[in-house]
Short mmCIF file of C-alpha atoms and ligand atoms in Angstrom, two decimals:
data_model
loop_
_atom_site.label_atom_id
_atom_site.label_comp_id
_atom_site.label_asym_id
_atom_site.label_seq_id
_atom_site.Cartn_x
_atom_site.Cartn_y
_atom_site.Cartn_z
CA MET A 1 -61.18 -7.93 21.62
CA THR A 2 -61.15 -9.49 18.19
CA ILE A 3 -64.37 -10.73 16.58
CA PRO A 4 -63.75 -14.40 17.57
CA GLU A 5 -63.15 -13.27 21.15
CA LEU A 6 -66.32 -11.20 21.14
CA GLU A 7 -68.19 -14.20 19.73
CA GLY A 8 -66.95 -16.20 22.71
CA LEU A 9 -68.17 -13.51 25.08
CA MET A 10 -71.57 -13.29 23.40
CA ALA A 11 -71.93 -17.07 23.62
CA GLU A 12 -71.09 -16.89 27.32
CA TRP A 13 -73.74 -14.23 27.79
CA GLY A 14 -76.32 -16.28 25.88
CA GLU A 15 -76.45 -13.80 22.99
CA PRO A 16 -76.55 -14.74 19.31
CA LYS A 17 -73.19 -14.91 17.55
CA PHE A 18 -73.94 -12.08 15.10
CA ARG A 19 -74.00 -9.58 17.95
CA ALA A 20 -70.22 -9.83 18.10
CA LYS A 21 -69.81 -8.45 14.60
CA GLN A 22 -72.36 -5.71 15.25
CA LEU A 23 -70.54 -4.66 18.39
CA PHE A 24 -67.17 -4.74 16.63
CA GLN A 25 -68.52 -2.57 13.82
CA TRP A 26 -69.90 -0.03 16.27
CA LEU A 27 -66.56 0.18 18.02
CA HIS A 28 -64.19 0.10 15.09
CA ALA A 29 -66.04 1.13 11.93
CA ARG A 30 -68.47 3.69 13.38
CA ARG A 31 -66.14 4.45 16.28
CA ALA A 32 -68.91 4.94 18.82
CA LEU A 33 -67.93 6.41 22.16
CA SER A 34 -70.67 4.81 24.24
CA PHE A 35 -72.82 1.69 24.27
CA ASP A 36 -75.95 3.90 24.23
CA GLU A 37 -75.29 4.81 20.61
CA MET A 38 -75.39 1.19 19.46
CA GLY A 39 -78.99 1.36 18.25
CA ASN A 40 -79.24 -2.11 16.69
CA LEU A 41 -78.22 -3.86 19.91
CA PRO A 42 -81.05 -4.67 22.33
CA LEU A 43 -81.28 -2.35 25.33
CA SER A 44 -80.61 -5.22 27.74
CA LEU A 45 -77.30 -6.02 26.01
CA ARG A 46 -76.29 -2.36 25.91
CA GLN A 47 -76.96 -2.10 29.63
CA LYS A 48 -75.02 -5.24 30.35
CA LEU A 49 -72.09 -3.98 28.30
CA ALA A 50 -72.16 -0.60 30.03
CA GLY A 51 -72.07 -2.34 33.40
CA ARG A 52 -69.18 -4.64 32.61
CA ALA A 53 -67.07 -2.95 29.96
CA ALA A 54 -65.84 0.45 28.94
CA VAL A 55 -65.26 2.06 25.59
CA THR A 56 -61.76 3.55 25.62
CA ALA A 57 -62.08 7.31 25.33
CA PHE A 58 -59.64 10.08 26.08
CA THR A 59 -60.08 13.61 27.29
CA THR A 60 -58.29 16.01 24.98
CA GLU A 61 -56.15 17.99 27.38
CA ARG A 62 -54.61 20.17 24.71
CA LYS A 63 -54.92 20.52 20.97
CA LEU A 64 -52.41 22.61 19.09
CA VAL A 65 -52.79 23.45 15.41
CA SER A 66 -49.74 24.57 13.48
CA LYS A 67 -50.14 27.83 11.63
CA LEU A 68 -47.34 26.76 9.33
CA ASP A 69 -48.69 23.51 7.93
CA GLY A 70 -51.94 22.51 9.65
CA THR A 71 -50.29 19.79 11.71
CA ILE A 72 -52.38 19.00 14.79
CA LYS A 73 -50.83 17.90 18.03
CA TYR A 74 -53.09 16.23 20.59
CA LEU A 75 -52.29 15.76 24.24
CA TYR A 76 -54.75 13.27 25.69
CA ARG A 77 -55.45 12.50 29.30
CA LEU A 78 -56.02 8.81 29.97
CA PRO A 79 -58.54 7.55 32.53
CA ASP A 80 -55.75 6.99 35.10
CA GLY A 81 -54.50 10.56 34.75
CA GLU A 82 -51.51 9.77 32.55
CA TYR A 83 -50.86 11.66 29.34
CA VAL A 84 -50.21 10.51 25.85
CA GLU A 85 -49.62 12.49 22.70
CA SER A 86 -50.10 11.98 19.01
CA VAL A 87 -49.72 14.10 15.92
CA PHE A 88 -51.95 14.43 12.86
CA MET A 89 -49.91 15.42 9.80
CA ARG A 90 -51.01 16.55 6.39
CA TYR A 91 -48.94 15.44 3.44
CA GLU A 92 -49.61 15.77 -0.26
CA HIS A 93 -50.21 12.03 -0.46
CA GLY A 94 -52.68 12.09 2.44
CA ASN A 95 -53.02 12.39 6.18
CA SER A 96 -50.84 10.50 8.58
CA VAL A 97 -50.98 10.04 12.34
CA CYS A 98 -47.94 9.56 14.54
CA ILE A 99 -48.94 7.55 17.59
CA SER A 100 -47.48 6.56 20.94
CA THR A 101 -47.24 3.03 22.28
CA GLN A 102 -46.19 3.60 25.90
CA VAL A 103 -46.49 6.24 28.59
CA GLY A 104 -42.83 7.24 28.83
CA CYS A 105 -40.01 5.00 27.66
CA LYS A 106 -37.28 2.81 29.17
CA MET A 107 -34.80 3.06 26.35
CA GLY A 108 -32.93 6.14 27.52
CA CYS A 109 -31.73 7.55 24.16
CA SER A 110 -29.80 10.66 25.10
CA PHE A 111 -31.41 12.92 22.47
CA CYS A 112 -35.03 11.92 23.09
CA ALA A 113 -37.54 13.88 25.19
CA SER A 114 -39.88 10.87 25.59
CA THR A 115 -37.53 8.96 27.81
CA LYS A 116 -36.31 11.72 30.10
CA ALA A 117 -38.96 11.17 32.77
CA GLY A 118 -38.65 7.38 32.56
CA PHE A 119 -41.21 4.69 31.89
CA VAL A 120 -44.69 4.67 33.41
CA ARG A 121 -46.70 1.94 31.68
CA HIS A 122 -47.60 0.23 28.44
CA LEU A 123 -50.57 1.45 26.43
CA SER A 124 -53.31 -1.10 25.84
CA PRO A 125 -54.25 -2.07 22.27
CA SER A 126 -57.37 0.09 22.50
CA GLU A 127 -55.40 3.06 23.83
CA ILE A 128 -53.13 2.82 20.81
CA LEU A 129 -56.13 2.45 18.50
CA GLU A 130 -57.96 5.39 20.05
CA GLN A 131 -55.11 7.65 18.95
CA VAL A 132 -56.19 6.82 15.39
CA TYR A 133 -59.93 7.06 16.01
CA ALA A 134 -59.88 10.33 17.96
CA PRO A 135 -58.41 12.44 15.12
CA LEU A 136 -60.74 10.73 12.64
CA ARG A 137 -63.67 11.92 14.75
CA ASP A 138 -62.15 15.31 15.41
CA THR A 139 -61.12 16.27 11.88
CA GLY A 140 -63.70 14.30 9.89
CA GLU A 141 -60.86 13.63 7.46
CA PRO A 142 -59.51 10.25 6.40
CA VAL A 143 -56.21 8.89 7.67
CA GLY A 144 -54.12 7.20 5.00
CA SER A 145 -51.11 6.11 6.99
CA LEU A 146 -49.75 5.65 10.47
CA VAL A 147 -46.34 5.86 12.02
CA LEU A 148 -45.58 4.25 15.37
CA MET A 149 -43.04 6.92 16.15
CA GLY A 150 -44.55 8.73 19.08
CA ILE A 151 -43.70 8.13 22.71
CA GLY A 152 -42.44 4.68 23.66
CA GLU A 153 -40.69 1.71 22.15
CA PRO A 154 -43.28 -0.33 20.20
CA LEU A 155 -41.30 -3.57 20.35
CA ASP A 156 -41.07 -3.26 24.14
CA ASN A 157 -44.88 -3.43 24.15
CA TYR A 158 -44.90 -6.19 21.57
CA ASP A 159 -48.09 -8.11 22.38
CA ASN A 160 -50.26 -5.02 22.67
CA VAL A 161 -48.83 -3.53 19.49
CA LEU A 162 -49.49 -6.73 17.55
CA ARG A 163 -53.04 -6.87 18.81
CA PHE A 164 -53.47 -3.22 17.87
CA LEU A 165 -52.29 -4.03 14.34
CA GLU A 166 -54.72 -6.92 14.10
CA LEU A 167 -57.63 -4.70 15.14
CA LEU A 168 -56.53 -1.90 12.80
CA ASN A 169 -56.36 -4.33 9.92
CA ALA A 170 -59.72 -6.03 10.56
CA PRO A 171 -62.02 -5.77 7.52
CA GLU A 172 -65.02 -5.15 9.79
CA GLY A 173 -63.21 -2.24 11.45
CA LEU A 174 -61.00 0.48 10.02
CA ASN A 175 -59.60 -2.07 7.57
CA MET A 176 -56.27 -0.31 7.22
CA SER A 177 -53.64 -2.17 5.25
CA LEU A 178 -50.43 -2.69 7.19
CA ARG A 179 -48.61 -1.48 4.09
CA HIS A 180 -49.58 1.97 5.30
CA VAL A 181 -48.09 1.48 8.75
CA SER A 182 -44.49 2.18 9.78
CA LEU A 183 -43.15 0.82 13.01
CA SER A 184 -40.05 2.46 14.40
CA THR A 185 -37.73 0.71 16.83
CA CYS A 186 -34.47 1.54 18.54
CA GLY A 187 -33.48 -2.04 17.74
CA LEU A 188 -34.76 -4.74 20.09
CA VAL A 189 -33.15 -7.51 18.11
CA ASP A 190 -35.07 -10.50 19.50
CA ARG A 191 -38.34 -8.81 18.68
CA ILE A 192 -37.20 -7.93 15.16
CA TYR A 193 -36.78 -11.68 14.55
CA ASP A 194 -40.23 -12.35 16.03
CA LEU A 195 -41.77 -9.67 13.86
CA ALA A 196 -40.00 -10.98 10.75
CA ASP A 197 -41.49 -14.42 11.39
CA ARG A 198 -44.96 -12.87 11.45
CA ASN A 199 -44.34 -11.70 7.90
CA LEU A 200 -46.54 -8.63 8.19
CA GLN A 201 -46.60 -6.06 5.44
CA LEU A 202 -45.63 -3.12 7.61
CA THR A 203 -42.58 -0.95 7.08
CA LEU A 204 -39.90 -1.36 9.68
CA SER A 205 -37.92 1.74 10.61
CA ILE A 206 -34.72 1.34 12.56
CA SER A 207 -33.46 4.22 14.65
CA LEU A 208 -29.79 3.84 13.87
CA HIS A 209 -28.39 7.34 14.49
CA ALA A 210 -24.76 6.24 14.48
CA SER A 211 -22.30 4.61 12.12
CA ASN A 212 -20.29 2.76 14.76
CA ASP A 213 -20.76 1.12 18.15
CA ARG A 214 -18.68 3.69 19.99
CA VAL A 215 -21.05 6.56 19.14
CA ARG A 216 -24.19 4.43 19.33
CA ASP A 217 -23.24 3.08 22.77
CA GLU A 218 -22.94 6.64 23.93
CA ILE A 219 -26.25 7.99 22.63
CA MET A 220 -28.43 4.84 22.67
CA PRO A 221 -28.10 2.57 25.71
CA VAL A 222 -29.88 -0.24 23.81
CA ASN A 223 -26.68 -0.58 21.79
CA ARG A 224 -24.84 -1.85 24.84
CA ARG A 225 -27.17 -4.86 24.65
CA TYR A 226 -27.35 -5.31 20.88
CA LYS A 227 -24.38 -4.11 18.84
CA ILE A 228 -24.75 -2.73 15.32
CA PRO A 229 -23.60 -5.93 13.52
CA GLU A 230 -26.15 -7.97 15.47
CA LEU A 231 -28.87 -5.42 14.72
CA LEU A 232 -28.08 -5.35 11.01
CA LYS A 233 -28.06 -9.14 10.90
CA ALA A 234 -31.61 -9.12 12.27
CA CYS A 235 -32.52 -6.49 9.68
CA ARG A 236 -31.19 -8.66 6.87
CA TYR A 237 -33.28 -11.53 8.21
CA TYR A 238 -36.32 -9.23 8.27
CA THR A 239 -35.85 -8.23 4.63
CA ASP A 240 -35.19 -11.80 3.53
CA LYS A 241 -38.40 -12.93 5.18
CA THR A 242 -40.70 -10.07 4.26
CA HIS A 243 -39.04 -8.61 1.13
CA ARG A 244 -39.83 -5.22 2.62
CA ARG A 245 -37.36 -2.37 2.42
CA ILE A 246 -36.17 -1.16 5.81
CA SER A 247 -35.95 2.51 6.60
CA TYR A 248 -33.04 3.71 8.76
CA GLU A 249 -33.51 6.86 10.76
CA TYR A 250 -30.44 8.93 11.35
CA SER A 251 -30.83 12.11 13.41
CA LEU A 252 -27.93 14.41 12.74
CA ILE A 253 -26.40 15.84 15.89
CA ARG A 254 -23.77 18.52 15.50
CA GLY A 255 -20.33 17.24 16.44
CA VAL A 256 -21.57 13.76 17.37
CA ASN A 257 -22.51 11.74 14.29
CA ASP A 258 -22.42 14.10 11.33
CA THR A 259 -18.95 14.06 9.76
CA PRO A 260 -18.22 13.04 6.16
CA ALA A 261 -16.18 10.13 7.56
CA GLN A 262 -19.24 8.94 9.46
CA ALA A 263 -21.34 9.20 6.29
CA GLU A 264 -18.78 6.97 4.56
CA GLU A 265 -18.87 4.57 7.47
CA LEU A 266 -22.67 4.45 7.39
CA ALA A 267 -22.61 3.77 3.67
CA GLY A 268 -20.23 0.88 4.35
CA LEU A 269 -22.61 -0.59 6.93
CA LEU A 270 -25.65 -0.46 4.68
CA LYS A 271 -24.05 -1.37 1.38
CA GLY A 272 -26.01 -3.98 -0.52
CA MET A 273 -29.02 -3.84 1.80
CA LEU A 274 -32.56 -3.12 0.67
CA CYS A 275 -32.84 0.15 2.54
CA HIS A 276 -33.62 3.80 2.72
CA VAL A 277 -32.00 6.36 4.99
CA ASN A 278 -34.04 9.13 6.52
CA LEU A 279 -31.84 11.98 7.69
CA ILE A 280 -33.44 14.03 10.46
CA PRO A 281 -32.15 17.32 11.80
CA VAL A 282 -32.14 16.56 15.53
CA ASN A 283 -34.79 18.41 17.52
CA TYR A 284 -33.37 20.38 20.37
CA VAL A 285 -34.02 18.80 23.77
CA GLU A 286 -32.99 20.86 26.74
CA GLU A 287 -31.27 18.23 28.90
CA ALA A 288 -29.29 16.80 26.01
CA GLY A 289 -28.00 20.13 24.78
CA TYR A 290 -27.64 18.71 21.28
CA HIS A 291 -27.93 20.95 18.28
CA SER A 292 -28.78 20.04 14.75
CA THR A 293 -26.18 19.84 12.06
CA GLY A 294 -26.38 22.77 9.65
CA ARG A 295 -28.25 22.48 6.34
CA ALA A 296 -25.16 22.46 4.14
CA GLN A 297 -23.56 19.68 6.13
CA ILE A 298 -26.79 17.64 6.06
CA TYR A 299 -26.84 17.89 2.25
CA ALA A 300 -23.17 16.88 2.16
CA PHE A 301 -23.95 13.84 4.35
CA GLN A 302 -26.83 12.88 2.06
CA LYS A 303 -24.66 13.27 -1.03
CA ILE A 304 -22.05 10.85 0.29
CA LEU A 305 -24.72 8.22 0.94
CA MET A 306 -26.20 8.74 -2.53
CA GLN A 307 -22.76 8.44 -4.12
CA HIS A 308 -22.56 4.98 -2.59
CA GLY A 309 -25.93 4.11 -4.09
CA ILE A 310 -27.83 4.47 -0.83
CA ASN A 311 -31.16 6.15 -1.13
CA ALA A 312 -31.31 8.98 1.41
CA THR A 313 -33.86 11.69 2.05
CA ILE A 314 -33.98 14.56 4.50
CA ARG A 315 -37.08 14.58 6.67
CA ARG A 316 -39.27 17.61 6.34
CA THR A 317 -40.08 19.28 9.63
CA LEU A 318 -43.80 19.64 10.34
CA GLY A 319 -45.42 21.43 13.24
CA ALA A 320 -42.22 23.20 14.27
CA ASP A 321 -44.25 25.94 15.96
CA ILE A 322 -46.24 23.52 18.18
CA SER A 323 -43.63 21.27 19.76
CA ALA A 324 -44.73 18.47 17.48
CA ALA A 325 -41.68 16.27 17.96
CA CYS A 326 -42.11 13.20 20.09
CA GLY A 327 -42.46 13.64 23.82
CA GLN A 328 -42.19 17.40 23.84
CA LEU A 329 -45.77 18.17 24.84
CA ARG A 330 -46.24 15.48 27.46
CA ARG A 331 -43.01 16.58 28.98
CA THR A 332 -44.26 20.14 29.35
CA ALA A 333 -47.55 18.87 30.79
CA ILE A 334 -45.95 16.73 33.49
CA GLN A 335 -43.43 19.41 34.41
CA ARG A 336 -45.90 22.24 34.45
CA PRO A 337 -49.51 21.03 34.49
CA ALA A 338 -50.81 24.58 34.10
CA LYS A 339 -53.62 25.29 31.67
CA GLU A 340 -52.44 27.44 28.86
CA THR A 341 -54.44 29.06 26.15
CA ASP A 342 -53.19 28.00 22.79
N1 SAH B 401 -38.80 4.03 20.28
C1 SAH B 401 -38.95 4.04 18.87
C2 SAH B 401 -40.00 5.00 18.33
C3 SAH B 401 -40.14 6.36 18.94
S1 SAH B 401 -39.07 7.67 18.53
C4 SAH B 401 -37.61 4.28 18.21
O1 SAH B 401 -36.63 4.48 18.90
O2 SAH B 401 -37.53 4.22 17.00
C5 SAH B 401 -39.31 8.06 16.84
C6 SAH B 401 -38.01 8.54 16.18
O3 SAH B 401 -37.63 9.86 16.62
C7 SAH B 401 -36.83 7.65 16.48
O4 SAH B 401 -36.07 7.46 15.33
C8 SAH B 401 -36.07 8.47 17.49
O5 SAH B 401 -34.73 8.05 17.58
C9 SAH B 401 -36.25 9.86 16.94
N2 SAH B 401 -35.97 10.95 17.88
C10 SAH B 401 -36.12 10.96 19.21
N3 SAH B 401 -35.75 12.14 19.72
C11 SAH B 401 -35.36 12.90 18.69
C12 SAH B 401 -34.85 14.22 18.57
N4 SAH B 401 -34.65 14.98 19.63
N5 SAH B 401 -34.58 14.67 17.34
C13 SAH B 401 -34.77 13.89 16.25
N6 SAH B 401 -35.24 12.65 16.28
C14 SAH B 401 -35.51 12.14 17.49
#
């Protein structure tokens, strides 16, 4: 609940208005895990809250720490027994958390582990938020940025994601600027227009992964609904409205989307747009059988884009030793719920 909503609740309960802000601060600035801790609230209110509400908390089912780069992967168990995963990454410019927005995913991208077992349910705003709060509590370190690039399609859980952003951004809570948040989507065009009209300061990332509709239709079923020209039109609208540069993600899959001709084609698509291309060596997912393009060919692909004046970087792999890519850990947990020692 936002502060105005909590104020409404407090009024209903016959409590003074200022209790709403106190409660909000306990939940979102001090990140309390129980109502008992909220020392400046009267005992009667704490009891009432405990009887009628719950603070969202997860059980950490597994925690894996990379020996290579200190990346931490968390597998959380939700109160209904579902699993969700998020990743805490350390960069030179600060810590970042990659969070999930749904349990499973409907989108069916052929290279993605998160969608293989289908869709289970949306995450609530507080379940998305808790993936930021839990590592803050666990590591005691600050979090400078967030990426909505874990399990799920954020724009398919639009209302909850927007509410999450509002809570994240609240000055009385974590007070994180949306400039430090990236939202990644496979391209739900209608929602991109909605988001553009909100004019938020977040960075939009588009999972493009193909330079033409033939390849994209094959690897991303969403493309059968919204073709590339329609998607890019929505992206242009987004940039016109927000003046924010869009980031395009392009996972390189050997023999599928990685030829020099496809790099040229991609450059043609993006020419003149305020954009950045993030080239990602595809992570191996068993069912898909895709393999990453080799290093030399990735550099060649990047060079072609750069020659056309398109800014392109190659994503660094973090947590390679701990299955840190999206969906990999949950997938293991639901296939083989055995307890392992890490
Ligand atoms: N549903 C959203 C966000 C989640 S996926 C989206 O599609 O953008 C985060 C990113 O990882 C997306 O760009 C997705 O396409 C990419 N991805 C998924 N599986 C991958 C794999 N096996 N290798 C590399 N990138 C992958």
